[in-house]
PDB file of C-alpha atoms in Angstrom:
ATOM      1  CA  UNK X   1      -7.741  -9.582   2.250  1.00  0.00           C
ATOM      2  CA  UNK X   2      -6.404  -7.006  -0.253  1.00  0.00           C
ATOM      3  CA  UNK X   3      -9.352  -4.415   0.126  1.00  0.00           C
ATOM      4  CA  UNK X   4      -9.184  -5.017   3.834  1.00  0.00           C
ATOM      5  CA  UNK X   5      -5.526  -4.034   3.904  1.00  0.00           C
ATOM      6  CA  UNK X   6      -6.372  -0.473   2.799  1.00  0.00           C
ATOM      7  CA  UNK X   7      -9.658   0.151   4.393  1.00  0.00           C
ATOM      8  CA  UNK X   8      -9.169  -1.879   7.506  1.00  0.00           C
ATOM      9  CA  UNK X   9     -12.823  -2.545   7.929  1.00  0.00           C
ATOM     10  CA  UNK X  10     -14.275  -5.855   7.030  1.00  0.00           C
ATOM     11  CA  UNK X  11     -17.371  -4.698   5.844  1.00  0.00           C
ATOM     12  CA  UNK X  12     -16.002  -1.729   3.841  1.00  0.00           C
ATOM     13  CA  UNK X  13     -13.874  -4.285   1.968  1.00  0.00           C
ATOM     14  CA  UNK X  14     -16.690  -6.736   1.445  1.00  0.00           C
ATOM     15  CA  UNK X  15     -18.299  -3.739  -0.449  1.00  0.00           C
ATOM     16  CA  UNK X  16     -15.423  -2.770  -2.115  1.00  0.00           C
ATOM     17  CA  UNK X  17     -15.077  -6.448  -3.293  1.00  0.00           C
ATOM     18  CA  UNK X  18     -18.791  -6.589  -4.420  1.00  0.00           C
ATOM     19  CA  UNK X  19     -18.115  -3.451  -6.471  1.00  0.00           C
ATOM     20  CA  UNK X  20     -15.012  -4.929  -7.730  1.00  0.00           C
ATOM     21  CA  UNK X  21     -16.600  -7.893  -9.189  1.00  0.00           C
ATOM     22  CA  UNK X  22     -19.547  -5.937 -10.737  1.00  0.00           C
ATOM     23  CA  UNK X  23     -17.073  -3.523 -12.278  1.00  0.00           C
ATOM     24  CA  UNK X  24     -15.213  -6.487 -13.638  1.00  0.00           C
ATOM     25  CA  UNK X  25     -18.029  -8.366 -14.962  1.00  0.00           C
ATOM     26  CA  UNK X  26     -19.565  -5.136 -16.714  1.00  0.00           C
ATOM     27  CA  UNK X  27     -15.692  -4.503 -18.193  1.00  0.00           C
ATOM     28  CA  UNK X  28     -15.044  -8.128 -19.046  1.00  0.00           C
ATOM     29  CA  UNK X  29     -15.103  -7.073 -22.720  1.00  0.00           C
ATOM     30  CA  UNK X  30     -11.843  -4.900 -21.835  1.00  0.00           C
ATOM     31  CA  UNK X  31     -10.021  -7.614 -20.409  1.00  0.00           C
ATOM     32  CA  UNK X  32      -7.208  -8.562 -22.849  1.00  0.00           C
ATOM     33  CA  UNK X  33      -5.827 -11.668 -21.431  1.00  0.00           C
ATOM     34  CA  UNK X  34      -2.431  -9.792 -21.044  1.00  0.00           C
ATOM     35  CA  UNK X  35      -2.147 -10.640 -17.507  1.00  0.00           C
ATOM     36  CA  UNK X  36      -3.848 -13.361 -15.236  1.00  0.00           C
ATOM     37  CA  UNK X  37      -7.443 -12.672 -14.446  1.00  0.00           C
ATOM     38  CA  UNK X  38      -6.571 -12.692 -10.901  1.00  0.00           C
ATOM     39  CA  UNK X  39      -3.922  -9.968 -11.346  1.00  0.00           C
ATOM     40  CA  UNK X  40      -6.472  -7.929 -13.356  1.00  0.00           C
ATOM     41  CA  UNK X  41      -9.423  -8.296 -10.656  1.00  0.00           C
ATOM     42  CA  UNK X  42      -6.555  -7.348  -7.532  1.00  0.00           C
ATOM     43  CA  UNK X  43      -5.854  -4.046  -9.681  1.00  0.00           C
ATOM     44  CA  UNK X  44      -9.786  -3.476  -9.795  1.00  0.00           C
ATOM     45  CA  UNK X  45      -9.926  -4.252  -5.922  1.00  0.00           C
ATOM     46  CA  UNK X  46      -6.923  -1.937  -5.107  1.00  0.00           C
ATOM     47  CA  UNK X  47      -8.335   1.001  -7.251  1.00  0.00           C
ATOM     48  CA  UNK X  48     -11.800   0.503  -5.710  1.00  0.00           C
ATOM     49  CA  UNK X  49     -10.135   0.466  -2.172  1.00  0.00           C
ATOM     50  CA  UNK X  50      -8.046   3.708  -3.092  1.00  0.00           C
ATOM     51  CA  UNK X  51     -11.189   5.527  -4.663  1.00  0.00           C
ATOM     52  CA  UNK X  52     -12.993   4.730  -1.549  1.00  0.00           C
ATOM     53  CA  UNK X  53     -10.219   6.411   0.676  1.00  0.00           C
ATOM     54  CA  UNK X  54     -10.228   9.504  -1.886  1.00  0.00           C
ATOM     55  CA  UNK X  55     -13.562   9.695  -1.278  1.00  0.00           C
ATOM     56  CA  UNK X  56     -13.519   9.733   2.148  1.00  0.00           C
ATOM     57  CA  UNK X  57     -11.160  12.877   2.137  1.00  0.00           C
ATOM     58  CA  UNK X  58      -7.800  11.073   2.204  1.00  0.00           C
ATOM     59  CA  UNK X  59      -5.333  13.696   1.287  1.00  0.00           C
ATOM     60  CA  UNK X  60      -1.783  12.915  -0.024  1.00  0.00           C
ATOM     61  CA  UNK X  61       0.363  15.866   0.093  1.00  0.00           C
ATOM     62  CA  UNK X  62       2.925  16.283  -2.622  1.00  0.00           C
ATOM     63  CA  UNK X  63       6.464  17.092  -1.110  1.00  0.00           C
ATOM     64  CA  UNK X  64       8.274  19.666  -3.077  1.00  0.00           C
ATOM     65  CA  UNK X  65      10.874  17.782  -5.312  1.00  0.00           C
ATOM     66  CA  UNK X  66      13.441  20.306  -4.671  1.00  0.00           C
ATOM     67  CA  UNK X  67      13.525  19.996  -0.950  1.00  0.00           C
ATOM     68  CA  UNK X  68      14.093  16.127  -1.114  1.00  0.00           C
ATOM     69  CA  UNK X  69      15.736  13.764  -3.179  1.00  0.00           C
ATOM     70  CA  UNK X  70      16.919  10.632  -1.560  1.00  0.00           C
ATOM     71  CA  UNK X  71      18.030   7.266  -3.032  1.00  0.00           C
ATOM     72  CA  UNK X  72      16.181   4.170  -1.737  1.00  0.00           C
ATOM     73  CA  UNK X  73      18.107   2.160   0.609  1.00  0.00           C
ATOM     74  CA  UNK X  74      18.058  -1.337   0.062  1.00  0.00           C
ATOM     75  CA  UNK X  75      19.420  -2.437   3.569  1.00  0.00           C
ATOM     76  CA  UNK X  76      16.192  -3.950   4.770  1.00  0.00           C
ATOM     77  CA  UNK X  77      16.848  -6.654   7.212  1.00  0.00           C
ATOM     78  CA  UNK X  78      14.530  -7.726  10.071  1.00  0.00           C
ATOM     79  CA  UNK X  79      15.421 -10.323  12.635  1.00  0.00           C
ATOM     80  CA  UNK X  80      13.838 -13.574  11.794  1.00  0.00           C
ATOM     81  CA  UNK X  81      12.105 -13.623  15.247  1.00  0.00           C
ATOM     82  CA  UNK X  82       9.529 -11.127  13.740  1.00  0.00           C
ATOM     83  CA  UNK X  83       6.633 -13.032  12.147  1.00  0.00           C
ATOM     84  CA  UNK X  84       4.872 -11.715   8.827  1.00  0.00           C
ATOM     85  CA  UNK X  85       1.703 -11.040  10.533  1.00  0.00           C
ATOM     86  CA  UNK X  86       3.690  -8.716  13.062  1.00  0.00           C
ATOM     87  CA  UNK X  87       5.300  -6.676  10.356  1.00  0.00           C
ATOM     88  CA  UNK X  88       1.729  -6.447   8.302  1.00  0.00           C
ATOM     89  CA  UNK X  89       0.308  -5.316  11.467  1.00  0.00           C
ATOM     90  CA  UNK X  90       2.891  -2.864  12.023  1.00  0.00           C
ATOM     91  CA  UNK X  91       2.561  -1.349   8.683  1.00  0.00           C
ATOM     92  CA  UNK X  92      -1.374  -1.332   9.193  1.00  0.00           C
ATOM     93  CA  UNK X  93      -0.616   0.864  12.232  1.00  0.00           C
ATOM     94  CA  UNK X  94       1.344   3.673  10.035  1.00  0.00           C
ATOM     95  CA  UNK X  95      -0.335   6.932   9.042  1.00  0.00           C
ATOM     96  CA  UNK X  96      -2.382   6.311   6.085  1.00  0.00           C
ATOM     97  CA  UNK X  97      -0.009   8.086   3.375  1.00  0.00           C
ATOM     98  CA  UNK X  98       2.721   5.808   4.820  1.00  0.00           C
ATOM     99  CA  UNK X  99       0.650   2.502   5.115  1.00  0.00           C
ATOM    100  CA  UNK X 100      -0.745   2.994   1.288  1.00  0.00           C
ATOM    101  CA  UNK X 101       2.687   3.400  -0.158  1.00  0.00           C
ATOM    102  CA  UNK X 102       4.254   0.452   1.628  1.00  0.00           C
ATOM    103  CA  UNK X 103       1.401  -1.976   1.031  1.00  0.00           C
ATOM    104  CA  UNK X 104       1.120  -1.063  -2.603  1.00  0.00           C
ATOM    105  CA  UNK X 105       5.387  -1.381  -2.616  1.00  0.00           C
ATOM    106  CA  UNK X 106       6.038  -4.188  -0.321  1.00  0.00           C
ATOM    107  CA  UNK X 107       2.783  -6.075  -0.256  1.00  0.00           C
ATOM    108  CA  UNK X 108       1.366  -5.787  -3.642  1.00  0.00           C
ATOM    109  CA  UNK X 109       4.713  -5.537  -5.740  1.00  0.00           C
ATOM    110  CA  UNK X 110       4.131  -2.072  -7.475  1.00  0.00           C
ATOM    111  CA  UNK X 111       6.865   0.111  -8.667  1.00  0.00           C
ATOM    112  CA  UNK X 112       7.078   3.866  -7.862  1.00  0.00           C
ATOM    113  CA  UNK X 113       5.654   4.728 -11.377  1.00  0.00           C
ATOM    114  CA  UNK X 114       2.544   2.612 -10.707  1.00  0.00           C
ATOM    115  CA  UNK X 115       2.078   3.809  -7.244  1.00  0.00           C
ATOM    116  CA  UNK X 116       2.416   7.360  -8.587  1.00  0.00           C
ATOM    117  CA  UNK X 117      -0.528   6.615 -10.755  1.00  0.00           C
ATOM    118  CA  UNK X 118      -2.639   4.906  -8.529  1.00  0.00           C
ATOM    119  CA  UNK X 119      -2.519   7.491  -5.663  1.00  0.00           C
ATOM    120  CA  UNK X 120      -2.218  10.343  -8.110  1.00  0.00           C
ATOM    121  CA  UNK X 121       1.237  11.624  -6.616  1.00  0.00           C
ATOM    122  CA  UNK X 122       4.783  12.289  -8.023  1.00  0.00           C
ATOM    123  CA  UNK X 123       6.983   9.266  -8.133  1.00  0.00           C
ATOM    124  CA  UNK X 124       9.260  11.160  -5.884  1.00  0.00           C
ATOM    125  CA  UNK X 125       6.493  11.491  -3.360  1.00  0.00           C
ATOM    126  CA  UNK X 126       6.170   7.828  -3.537  1.00  0.00           C
ATOM    127  CA  UNK X 127       9.700   7.065  -2.770  1.00  0.00           C
ATOM    128  CA  UNK X 128       9.845   9.893   0.043  1.00  0.00           C
ATOM    129  CA  UNK X 129       6.657   8.257   1.607  1.00  0.00           C
ATOM    130  CA  UNK X 130       8.254   4.898   1.065  1.00  0.00           C
ATOM    131  CA  UNK X 131      11.434   5.827   2.773  1.00  0.00           C
ATOM    132  CA  UNK X 132       9.772   7.824   5.684  1.00  0.00           C
ATOM    133  CA  UNK X 133       7.441   5.170   6.100  1.00  0.00           C
ATOM    134  CA  UNK X 134      10.281   2.331   6.336  1.00  0.00           C
ATOM    135  CA  UNK X 135      11.858   4.420   9.054  1.00  0.00           C
ATOM    136  CA  UNK X 136       8.673   4.623  11.018  1.00  0.00           C
ATOM    137  CA  UNK X 137       8.193   0.593  10.519  1.00  0.00           C
ATOM    138  CA  UNK X 138      11.904  -0.233  11.344  1.00  0.00           C
ATOM    139  CA  UNK X 139      11.347   1.645  14.466  1.00  0.00           C
ATOM    140  CA  UNK X 140       8.186  -0.074  15.467  1.00  0.00           C
ATOM    141  CA  UNK X 141      10.006  -2.923  14.914  1.00  0.00           C
ATOM    142  CA  UNK X 142      12.634  -2.320  16.683  1.00  0.00           C
ATOM    143  CA  UNK X 143      10.577  -1.495  19.700  1.00  0.00           C
ATOM    144  CA  UNK X 144       8.679  -4.915  19.282  1.00  0.00           C
ATOM    145  CA  UNK X 145      11.843  -6.773  19.360  1.00  0.00           C
ATOM    146  CA  UNK X 146      12.953  -4.705  22.425  1.00  0.00           C
ATOM    147  CA  UNK X 147       9.768  -5.479  24.117  1.00  0.00           C
ATOM    148  CA  UNK X 148       9.625  -9.229  23.372  1.00  0.00           C
ATOM    149  CA  UNK X 149      13.292  -9.602  24.783  1.00  0.00           C
ATOM    150  CA  UNK X 150      12.720  -7.723  28.057  1.00  0.00           C
TER     151      UNK X 150
END
């Protein structure tokens, strides 16, 4: 499921999982038991997924730090009539740069420093893409709620 969230292709996700397991077993001596094995493996899967996307020419454009410095808003309420599956489906329909940051931040629980390291972008770019992605997602969810009512 984790790999599929990133690559949106079941067969590619299966390949990523296989590669992740191979990588994990080859590097099992590096596992320090500081985190749960599942969390360590999940990080490998996420990195493998993002590596594949980068290999397929995913370009995340850094935004000039002088242009935008915006504080994150935490007012993130969604009506309880929208299911988690609908939210995830709407996230998956976003542009790739927004989808990746939203997935890492909202679904995987990574912070901006970790996201910036994973995606090789600045923390400010991560914040900006998260804010823009949230804005687009909110609009999509509003349209979903509006369409469901009428």
